[in-house]
Each structure stands twice: as C-alpha cells, then as structure tokens.
Amino acid sequence: MLEATNKKANYTVLLAISLAHFINDALQAVIPASYPILRDSLHLTYTQIGIITFILYFSSSVMQPFVGMFADKRPTPYLLPIGMIIALIGMLGLAFAPAYAVLLAAVGLVGVASAVFHPEGARIAYLAGGERRGLAQSIFQVGGNSGGAMAPLMTALIFFPFGQFGAVWFTMIAAIGMMIQLWVAQWYRQHLLVGQRKGQSKAPASRFGQHEKKIKTAIIIILLIAFARSWFGASISTYFSFYLLERFQMTVPEAQIFLFIYMGAGIIGTFFGGPLSDRIGRKNVILLSVLGSAPFAMLLPHVGEIWVYPLLFLLGIINHSSFSVTVVYVQELVPGKVGTVSGLITGLSFGLGAVGAVALGGLIDLTSLTIVITACSFMPLIGALGLLLPSDKTIREWSKAVT
C-alpha cells in the first residue's frame, strides 16, 4: 500500500470520490426503495424480500476484502469505472425483470459493482486525506450515506408513481458516475506513479507478529460492533416502513418520510464523526456512537407516531457517527493493509448483517413485525464490547515501535 505523498488533504479528489460514493450507494439504494412496489408487482413474501436484501448485501460484501487484498498487492485504478458499468447493467435488469429469479440476478450485479468500488474508494480517501484521515473518511462516507438516504425519496417520487420500470432512469446516473470515476482513476494512477518514483511501492511492515493476538481481537470486536449496527440498520431500512404502515396505517410515501429523516440525520452524524475522532480519538467516538444510540433505539418501538420523528433523527446522527471512524481505526491498526481491512470492515460486516436481514424476514413471517422490531432495538447494546478495544494512544505506540 502506498502512503500519502502529501500531508495536506486533496479536497478536490475527496469531493470527487465522495460524489462517486453518492452515486454508487444511490444505485444500491434503488433496491430497498423498490421493495413496496416489488412486493405487490411480483407478489413477494417478507422472506423473499429478506432474500433480496441478503443477495444485495452478500454480493456487495463478501468480495470486498478480496478486492482490497488484490489492490493492496496490485492497485488497479480502472476497476472503479468498470464497477459502474456493472451497476448500469444491474439497473436495466431491475427495470425489466419479469420474474423473481431475474430480479435476484440484477440485484447481484448491483452488489458486485458496490464491492468493486468500496475498497478502492476507501483507499483513495485515505491517500487524499493526508494527515486528516478522520475528516477524509467522513467526506467519503457522507457521499455514500447521502446516496443511501435517497431510497425513501425514490420510493415516493419514482417507484410509487412509475412502478418497477422507474429503475431505468438510474442508468443515466450510472453513466455520470462512470465519468467521475474515470477522472478519479486517472488521479489515482498518477499518484501511484509518483509513489513509485519516491520508492513507496512496497507496503510498510504489518504489526502482525509482535501484537498479533491483540490486533486480531480488536478487529473481531470492530466486526461485531459493525455487524450489530448493520443488523439494526437493516431492521430500519428494510422493515421499518412496513412497521409504520401496519401500526399507524400510513401510506407508502408517508412512511418513507420517516426513513428519510433517519438517513438524512445519518449524513450529519457521518460528517461530524470523523473530524470529532481527529480531536478526541477514534475509540471514544465509537463508544459514544454505539452506546449513545442504545437508549433511543430501545424506546423507538414503544412511542407514539409524533415521537418517532425525533427518535429517528437522534438515532440517525448518533448511530452513523462512528461508521467512518471504525474504518479509519482499523486502517491505522493495520496500515500496511488499507485495502484489505477497508473491504473487511465495510464489506464482511454488512455481509453478516445480510444474514440477519434474511433471518429477520423469516422471523416476521413466523411472528410479527412488532416483535422483531422490538428485539432489534437491543442490538446497539453489543457496542459495549468497544470498551475492550485498544486505545488510540496504544495504537500510536505500536506504530512507533514498528517504525
């Protein structure tokens, strides 16, 4: 892995890769946005909807560590636009899918495109961020969260009036994303060439060995925290709109407003989480995020309609504030494997969450929405494991010992 060739952040590149992240995750968000329409047009059960979520998360997650591992050894800038071409094909498949099997194939293509993008996107943010890696990762992740937050608006403004065919409009978005990623890929290629001239072509020594057991334990804890966060997030993004429809007899567009509040607040939390971690430490922000969201999550299933608004807003801010921070934490824990660990955290943890999404769908069919939503509200308590993580000071001491 090449280290940054400049200590100052390159905000032009950061904004470009953030916009690319916005488009990538907006295309991915098309899938859950279409659930209410697909349920009716293809007569899907909650279990089948859970399987769609599983295919999306699994295909977008399992490949990520392997893409990151490959790129650590052989950085490939033009993987980025290739991934967007795959997403474009997936959008066409979604728009014209006549049956459930074709729909699953289209969803799989969108997931693969996301898996190709995220490890290299996180690496570019790491390199372009200079010494402000928390801020850089926040800028990068805000793009993704903003794209994901478009799902409720897509449901209300595109799929509700135009049906399944509305997905065809997103092929134009994918084409724009391909052009942006071509430009970013060119910068990335030039950065690699500069690094090679400065003798940075080889990855710095990994700290596995002297502190192998402690580092692996810390990574496992981070994965468990990310899994709990993604499982809770899946319960909100995949099934909470149905919960609102059932409990408060809302229309589909009305229910999507609540999800947009949660996801929109998540953008705020993501943006401020990274810079805050530059000031008070990565571990502190992770703990504030996961433990701070727990009481609001547990209240959510038990309040009236009027209180759902502020609770979802607070949950969005607090729950998302540590997302970019967990990525930077592990990047600094294992600096020689930035692509691999970025893919691991943003990928495998969501893959585990995908298993949860399928399980939740099956549990809803067996029990009820209320029971499952209530059970998921306790997931943030798993964040207490973060107390066992090594401190930022300890990680810096390990880094000095190696260098």
PDB file of C-alpha atoms in Angstrom, residues 36 39 46 239-256 369:
ATOM      1  CA  PRO A  36     -43.059  -1.812  -1.588  1.00  0.00           C
ATOM      2  CA  ARG A  39     -43.882  -6.811  -3.141  1.00  0.00           C
ATOM      3  CA  TYR A  46     -41.299 -10.896   3.628  1.00  0.00           C
ATOM      4  CA  TYR A 239     -38.699  -3.452   7.513  1.00  0.00           C
ATOM      5  CA  PHE A 240     -39.450  -0.299   9.497  1.00  0.00           C
ATOM      6  CA  SER A 241     -41.551   1.226   6.698  1.00  0.00           C
ATOM      7  CA  PHE A 242     -43.801  -1.864   6.802  1.00  0.00           C
ATOM      8  CA  TYR A 243     -43.956  -1.496  10.599  1.00  0.00           C
ATOM      9  CA  LEU A 244     -45.157   2.097  10.209  1.00  0.00           C
ATOM     10  CA  LEU A 245     -47.724   1.066   7.598  1.00  0.00           C
ATOM     11  CA  GLU A 246     -49.056  -1.620   9.912  1.00  0.00           C
ATOM     12  CA  ARG A 247     -49.001   0.228  13.229  1.00  0.00           C
ATOM     13  CA  PHE A 248     -50.044   3.741  12.204  1.00  0.00           C
ATOM     14  CA  GLN A 249     -51.921   2.958   8.954  1.00  0.00           C
ATOM     15  CA  MET A 250     -49.697   5.307   6.934  1.00  0.00           C
ATOM     16  CA  THR A 251     -49.448   5.489   3.160  1.00  0.00           C
ATOM     17  CA  VAL A 252     -46.204   4.386   1.471  1.00  0.00           C
ATOM     18  CA  PRO A 253     -44.981   7.968   0.799  1.00  0.00           C
ATOM     19  CA  GLU A 254     -45.739   8.980   4.420  1.00  0.00           C
ATOM     20  CA  ALA A 255     -43.728   6.057   5.799  1.00  0.00           C
ATOM     21  CA  GLN A 256     -40.782   6.947   3.553  1.00  0.00           C
ATOM     22  CA  LEU A 369     -43.278  -7.029  12.737  1.00  0.00           C
TER      23      LEU A 369
END
